[in-house]
mmCIF file of C-alpha atoms in Angstrom:
data_model
loop_
_atom_site.group_PDB
_atom_site.id
_atom_site.type_symbol
_atom_site.label_atom_id
_atom_site.label_comp_id
_atom_site.label_asym_id
_atom_site.label_seq_id
_atom_site.Cartn_x
_atom_site.Cartn_y
_atom_site.Cartn_z
ATOM 1 C CA UNK A 668 13.623 20.030 6.319
ATOM 2 C CA UNK A 669 13.181 16.560 7.783
ATOM 3 C CA UNK A 670 9.625 17.510 9.262
ATOM 4 C CA UNK A 671 8.797 19.043 5.710
ATOM 5 C CA UNK A 672 9.731 15.927 3.994
ATOM 6 C CA UNK A 673 8.092 13.637 6.598
ATOM 7 C CA UNK A 674 4.835 15.657 5.900
ATOM 8 C CA UNK A 675 5.296 15.195 2.156
ATOM 9 C CA UNK A 676 5.951 11.449 2.541
ATOM 10 C CA UNK A 677 2.553 11.074 4.270
ATOM 11 C CA UNK A 678 0.820 12.891 1.537
ATOM 12 C CA UNK A 679 2.499 10.573 -0.997
ATOM 13 C CA UNK A 680 1.340 7.295 0.798
ATOM 14 C CA UNK A 681 -1.677 5.514 -1.149
ATOM 15 C CA UNK A 682 -5.049 5.686 0.811
ATOM 16 C CA UNK A 683 -5.106 1.975 1.406
ATOM 17 C CA UNK A 684 -1.641 2.285 3.265
ATOM 18 C CA UNK A 685 -2.571 5.444 5.256
ATOM 19 C CA UNK A 686 -6.043 4.992 6.945
ATOM 20 C CA UNK A 687 -6.894 7.276 9.654
ATOM 21 C CA UNK A 688 -5.777 4.771 12.151
ATOM 22 C CA UNK A 689 -2.388 4.410 10.279
ATOM 23 C CA UNK A 690 -2.085 8.357 10.198
ATOM 24 C CA UNK A 691 -2.554 8.505 13.796
ATOM 25 C CA UNK A 692 0.089 5.695 14.453
ATOM 26 C CA UNK A 693 2.581 7.664 12.199
ATOM 27 C CA UNK A 694 2.081 10.733 14.410
ATOM 28 C CA UNK A 695 2.753 8.889 17.455
ATOM 29 C CA UNK A 696 5.624 7.002 16.067
ATOM 30 C CA UNK A 697 7.253 10.284 14.804
ATOM 31 C CA UNK A 698 6.749 12.023 18.078
ATOM 32 C CA UNK A 699 8.888 9.481 20.130
ATOM 33 C CA UNK A 700 11.930 10.979 21.643
ATOM 34 C CA UNK A 701 10.486 14.421 21.448
ATOM 35 C CA UNK A 702 8.670 16.403 24.155
ATOM 36 C CA UNK A 703 5.357 16.127 22.407
ATOM 37 C CA UNK A 704 2.417 14.482 24.181
ATOM 38 C CA UNK A 705 0.229 12.831 21.525
ATOM 39 C CA UNK A 706 -3.220 11.459 22.184
ATOM 40 C CA UNK A 707 -5.493 9.721 19.700
ATOM 41 C CA UNK A 708 -9.213 9.441 20.151
ATOM 42 C CA UNK A 709 -10.950 6.320 18.765
ATOM 43 C CA UNK A 710 -14.661 6.306 17.382
ATOM 44 C CA UNK A 711 -15.991 5.818 21.000
ATOM 45 C CA UNK A 712 -14.227 8.900 22.477
ATOM 46 C CA UNK A 713 -15.043 10.986 19.328
ATOM 47 C CA UNK A 714 -18.848 10.120 19.824
ATOM 48 C CA UNK A 715 -18.589 10.923 23.582
ATOM 49 C CA UNK A 716 -17.069 14.277 22.697
ATOM 50 C CA UNK A 717 -19.886 15.129 20.543
ATOM 51 C CA UNK A 718 -17.912 15.470 17.117
ATOM 52 C CA UNK A 719 -20.823 15.150 14.974
ATOM 53 C CA UNK A 720 -19.273 16.413 11.862
ATOM 54 C CA UNK A 721 -16.347 14.088 12.064
ATOM 55 C CA UNK A 722 -18.882 11.193 12.628
ATOM 56 C CA UNK A 723 -21.197 12.220 9.842
ATOM 57 C CA UNK A 724 -18.281 12.202 7.298
ATOM 58 C CA UNK A 725 -16.985 8.912 8.697
ATOM 59 C CA UNK A 726 -20.243 7.069 8.561
ATOM 60 C CA UNK A 727 -19.777 5.756 4.965
ATOM 61 C CA UNK A 728 -16.526 4.288 5.545
ATOM 62 C CA UNK A 729 -15.659 0.809 7.183
ATOM 63 C CA UNK A 730 -12.408 2.615 8.424
ATOM 64 C CA UNK A 731 -12.889 4.239 11.847
ATOM 65 C CA UNK A 732 -12.132 7.927 12.268
ATOM 66 C CA UNK A 733 -9.542 9.192 14.518
ATOM 67 C CA UNK A 734 -8.894 12.544 16.169
ATOM 68 C CA UNK A 735 -5.132 13.285 16.787
ATOM 69 C CA UNK A 736 -4.019 15.628 19.401
ATOM 70 C CA UNK A 737 -0.231 16.763 19.811
ATOM 71 C CA UNK A 738 0.648 18.911 22.663
ATOM 72 C CA UNK A 739 3.874 20.931 23.326
ATOM 73 C CA UNK A 740 4.861 22.839 26.289
ATOM 74 C CA UNK A 741 7.874 25.163 25.902
ATOM 75 C CA UNK A 742 6.627 28.119 27.981
ATOM 76 C CA UNK A 743 4.930 28.601 31.324
ATOM 77 C CA UNK A 744 1.365 27.346 31.591
ATOM 78 C CA UNK A 745 0.180 30.894 31.835
ATOM 79 C CA UNK A 746 1.108 31.574 28.107
ATOM 80 C CA UNK A 747 -1.720 30.866 25.855
ATOM 81 C CA UNK A 748 -1.092 28.203 23.207
ATOM 82 C CA UNK A 749 -0.892 28.574 19.467
ATOM 83 C CA UNK A 750 -3.248 25.873 18.089
ATOM 84 C CA UNK A 751 -2.975 24.194 14.768
ATOM 85 C CA UNK A 752 -5.849 22.509 13.094
ATOM 86 C CA UNK A 753 -5.385 20.341 9.919
ATOM 87 C CA UNK A 754 -7.654 18.514 7.630
ATOM 88 C CA UNK A 755 -7.012 14.752 7.787
ATOM 89 C CA UNK A 756 -9.059 13.289 4.933
ATOM 90 C CA UNK A 757 -6.980 10.076 3.991
ATOM 91 C CA UNK A 758 -9.177 9.641 1.103
ATOM 92 C CA UNK A 759 -12.005 11.710 -0.310
ATOM 93 C CA UNK A 760 -14.470 10.210 -2.966
ATOM 94 C CA UNK A 761 -16.940 13.101 -2.334
ATOM 95 C CA UNK A 762 -19.173 10.681 -0.433
ATOM 96 C CA UNK A 763 -22.827 10.335 -1.992
ATOM 97 C CA UNK A 764 -22.000 13.599 -4.016
ATOM 98 C CA UNK A 765 -19.348 11.576 -5.555
ATOM 99 C CA UNK A 766 -16.507 13.305 -7.475
ATOM 100 C CA UNK A 767 -15.683 12.433 -11.110
ATOM 101 C CA UNK A 768 -13.344 9.379 -11.494
ATOM 102 C CA UNK A 769 -10.795 11.332 -13.449
ATOM 103 C CA UNK A 770 -7.752 12.257 -11.156
ATOM 104 C CA UNK A 771 -9.727 10.997 -8.115
ATOM 105 C CA UNK A 772 -6.453 9.105 -7.263
ATOM 106 C CA UNK A 773 -5.199 12.489 -6.169
ATOM 107 C CA UNK A 774 -7.642 12.508 -3.321
ATOM 108 C CA UNK A 775 -5.242 10.737 -1.145
ATOM 109 C CA UNK A 776 -3.707 14.245 -0.649
ATOM 110 C CA UNK A 777 -6.696 15.480 1.048
ATOM 111 C CA UNK A 778 -4.980 14.741 4.284
ATOM 112 C CA UNK A 779 -2.116 17.186 3.542
ATOM 113 C CA UNK A 780 -3.343 19.922 5.875
ATOM 114 C CA UNK A 781 -3.178 17.363 8.735
ATOM 115 C CA UNK A 782 0.148 16.177 7.590
ATOM 116 C CA UNK A 783 1.405 19.612 7.800
ATOM 117 C CA UNK A 784 0.180 20.276 11.334
ATOM 118 C CA UNK A 785 1.803 16.861 12.230
ATOM 119 C CA UNK A 786 5.078 18.123 10.639
ATOM 120 C CA UNK A 787 4.864 21.532 12.166
ATOM 121 C CA UNK A 788 4.289 20.241 15.696
ATOM 122 C CA UNK A 789 7.421 17.967 15.182
ATOM 123 C CA UNK A 790 9.535 21.012 13.983
ATOM 124 C CA UNK A 791 8.510 22.969 17.135
ATOM 125 C CA UNK A 792 9.453 20.301 19.392
ATOM 126 C CA UNK A 793 12.794 19.473 17.706
ATOM 127 C CA UNK A 794 13.580 23.197 17.573
ATOM 128 C CA UNK A 795 12.717 23.443 21.357
ATOM 129 C CA UNK A 796 10.593 26.676 20.556
ATOM 130 C CA UNK A 797 9.648 28.660 23.872
ATOM 131 C CA UNK A 798 6.105 28.504 23.155
ATOM 132 C CA UNK A 799 3.061 26.364 23.934
ATOM 133 C CA UNK A 800 1.434 24.729 21.041
ATOM 134 C CA UNK A 801 -1.352 22.254 20.294
ATOM 135 C CA UNK A 802 -1.960 20.433 17.017
ATOM 136 C CA UNK A 803 -5.397 19.017 16.132
ATOM 137 C CA UNK A 804 -6.017 16.673 13.225
ATOM 138 C CA UNK A 805 -9.566 15.206 12.681
ATOM 139 C CA UNK A 806 -9.043 12.306 10.362
ATOM 140 C CA UNK A 807 -11.404 9.997 8.254
ATOM 141 C CA UNK A 808 -12.249 8.731 4.931
ATOM 142 C CA UNK A 809 -15.103 10.345 2.918
ATOM 143 C CA UNK A 810 -16.782 7.164 1.202
ATOM 144 C CA UNK A 811 -20.274 6.404 -0.321
ATOM 145 C CA UNK A 812 -20.964 3.266 1.726
ATOM 146 C CA UNK A 813 -24.288 2.094 2.757
ATOM 147 C CA UNK A 814 -24.442 4.049 6.042
ATOM 148 C CA UNK A 815 -22.996 7.374 4.341
ATOM 149 C CA UNK A 816 -24.520 10.623 4.953
ATOM 150 C CA UNK A 817 -26.968 11.585 2.474
ATOM 151 C CA UNK A 818 -27.641 15.249 0.900
ATOM 152 C CA UNK A 819 -30.213 16.715 3.455
ATOM 153 C CA UNK A 820 -29.271 14.812 6.348
ATOM 154 C CA UNK A 821 -28.850 16.845 9.584
ATOM 155 C CA UNK A 822 -26.391 16.349 12.437
ATOM 156 C CA UNK A 823 -25.239 18.323 15.712
ATOM 157 C CA UNK A 824 -21.664 19.622 15.637
ATOM 158 C CA UNK A 825 -19.411 19.763 18.602
ATOM 159 C CA UNK A 826 -20.536 23.496 19.466
ATOM 160 C CA UNK A 827 -24.288 22.442 19.498
ATOM 161 C CA UNK A 828 -25.095 23.998 16.108
ATOM 162 C CA UNK A 829 -27.342 21.956 13.753
ATOM 163 C CA UNK A 830 -25.844 21.348 10.388
ATOM 164 C CA UNK A 831 -27.725 20.441 7.155
ATOM 165 C CA UNK A 832 -25.530 18.644 4.589
ATOM 166 C CA UNK A 833 -26.290 19.778 1.046
ATOM 167 C CA UNK A 834 -23.294 18.358 -0.644
ATOM 168 C CA UNK A 835 -21.144 15.512 1.041
ATOM 169 C CA UNK A 836 -18.275 16.659 -0.782
ATOM 170 C CA UNK A 837 -17.910 19.584 1.583
ATOM 171 C CA UNK A 838 -16.721 17.185 4.074
ATOM 172 C CA UNK A 839 -13.627 19.187 5.068
ATOM 173 C CA UNK A 840 -15.693 22.022 6.682
ATOM 174 C CA UNK A 841 -17.619 19.336 8.600
ATOM 175 C CA UNK A 842 -14.692 17.753 10.378
ATOM 176 C CA UNK A 843 -12.774 21.035 10.754
ATOM 177 C CA UNK A 844 -15.767 22.631 12.406
ATOM 178 C CA UNK A 845 -15.683 20.132 15.202
ATOM 179 C CA UNK A 846 -11.885 20.485 15.585
ATOM 180 C CA UNK A 847 -12.041 24.437 15.407
ATOM 181 C CA UNK A 848 -14.809 24.424 18.061
ATOM 182 C CA UNK A 849 -12.714 22.257 20.160
ATOM 183 C CA UNK A 850 -9.566 24.433 19.703
ATOM 184 C CA UNK A 851 -11.571 27.485 20.537
ATOM 185 C CA UNK A 852 -12.513 25.965 23.951
ATOM 186 C CA UNK A 853 -8.785 25.888 24.874
ATOM 187 C CA UNK A 854 -8.870 29.713 24.743
ATOM 188 C CA UNK A 855 -5.602 29.843 22.432
ATOM 189 C CA UNK A 856 -3.665 32.902 21.457
ATOM 190 C CA UNK A 857 -4.592 32.122 17.901
ATOM 191 C CA UNK A 858 -5.624 29.074 15.511
ATOM 192 C CA UNK A 859 -3.947 28.507 12.208
ATOM 193 C CA UNK A 860 -6.229 26.329 10.180
ATOM 194 C CA UNK A 861 -4.770 24.229 7.304
ATOM 195 C CA UNK A 862 -7.195 22.631 5.013
ATOM 196 C CA UNK A 863 -6.725 21.364 1.236
ATOM 197 C CA UNK A 864 -8.851 22.835 -1.430
ATOM 198 C CA UNK A 865 -9.279 20.104 -3.942
ATOM 199 C CA UNK A 866 -12.289 19.171 -6.065
ATOM 200 C CA UNK A 867 -13.466 18.025 -9.496
#
């Protein structure tokens, strides 16, 4: 219940008080005192790891993206991990393909998939489950800033695939694509993907 409520509280925080950097800090702080190993990639590391989708979505915001990794080892290393991947859009305007203004304030909830992954990893650690688990949360804002990705732009994703963006409001699949590719590389037992389906 504590972990569920923590995830809900993250969702309720306004976008200006929960940027990608602050979401990452919340995950790090919440994991203190548990057996979770939390790592946070900054923009330089994200670029080095070729997360082209995450970088493309983040291009229009003055807030730097973050990639949050939460690792729990409760079983022998030979046991394949369960991986959780969660969408961490701390605010989604739609980018250049901007959403209607009505109800746009609710787009602070576009990080609830990521919040649920953080909450799930905290619960696994607190319960001391005898499994190996890894949580991944790609996090950014989707804004129509001067450097924003434009419809028709092409980028290269983590797995080497080129992607042409028709609608910048399809940002979730772009950032999740990189995270899912990275999770697949870990040869997990399974991947559980939690996104948020929002929209106009």
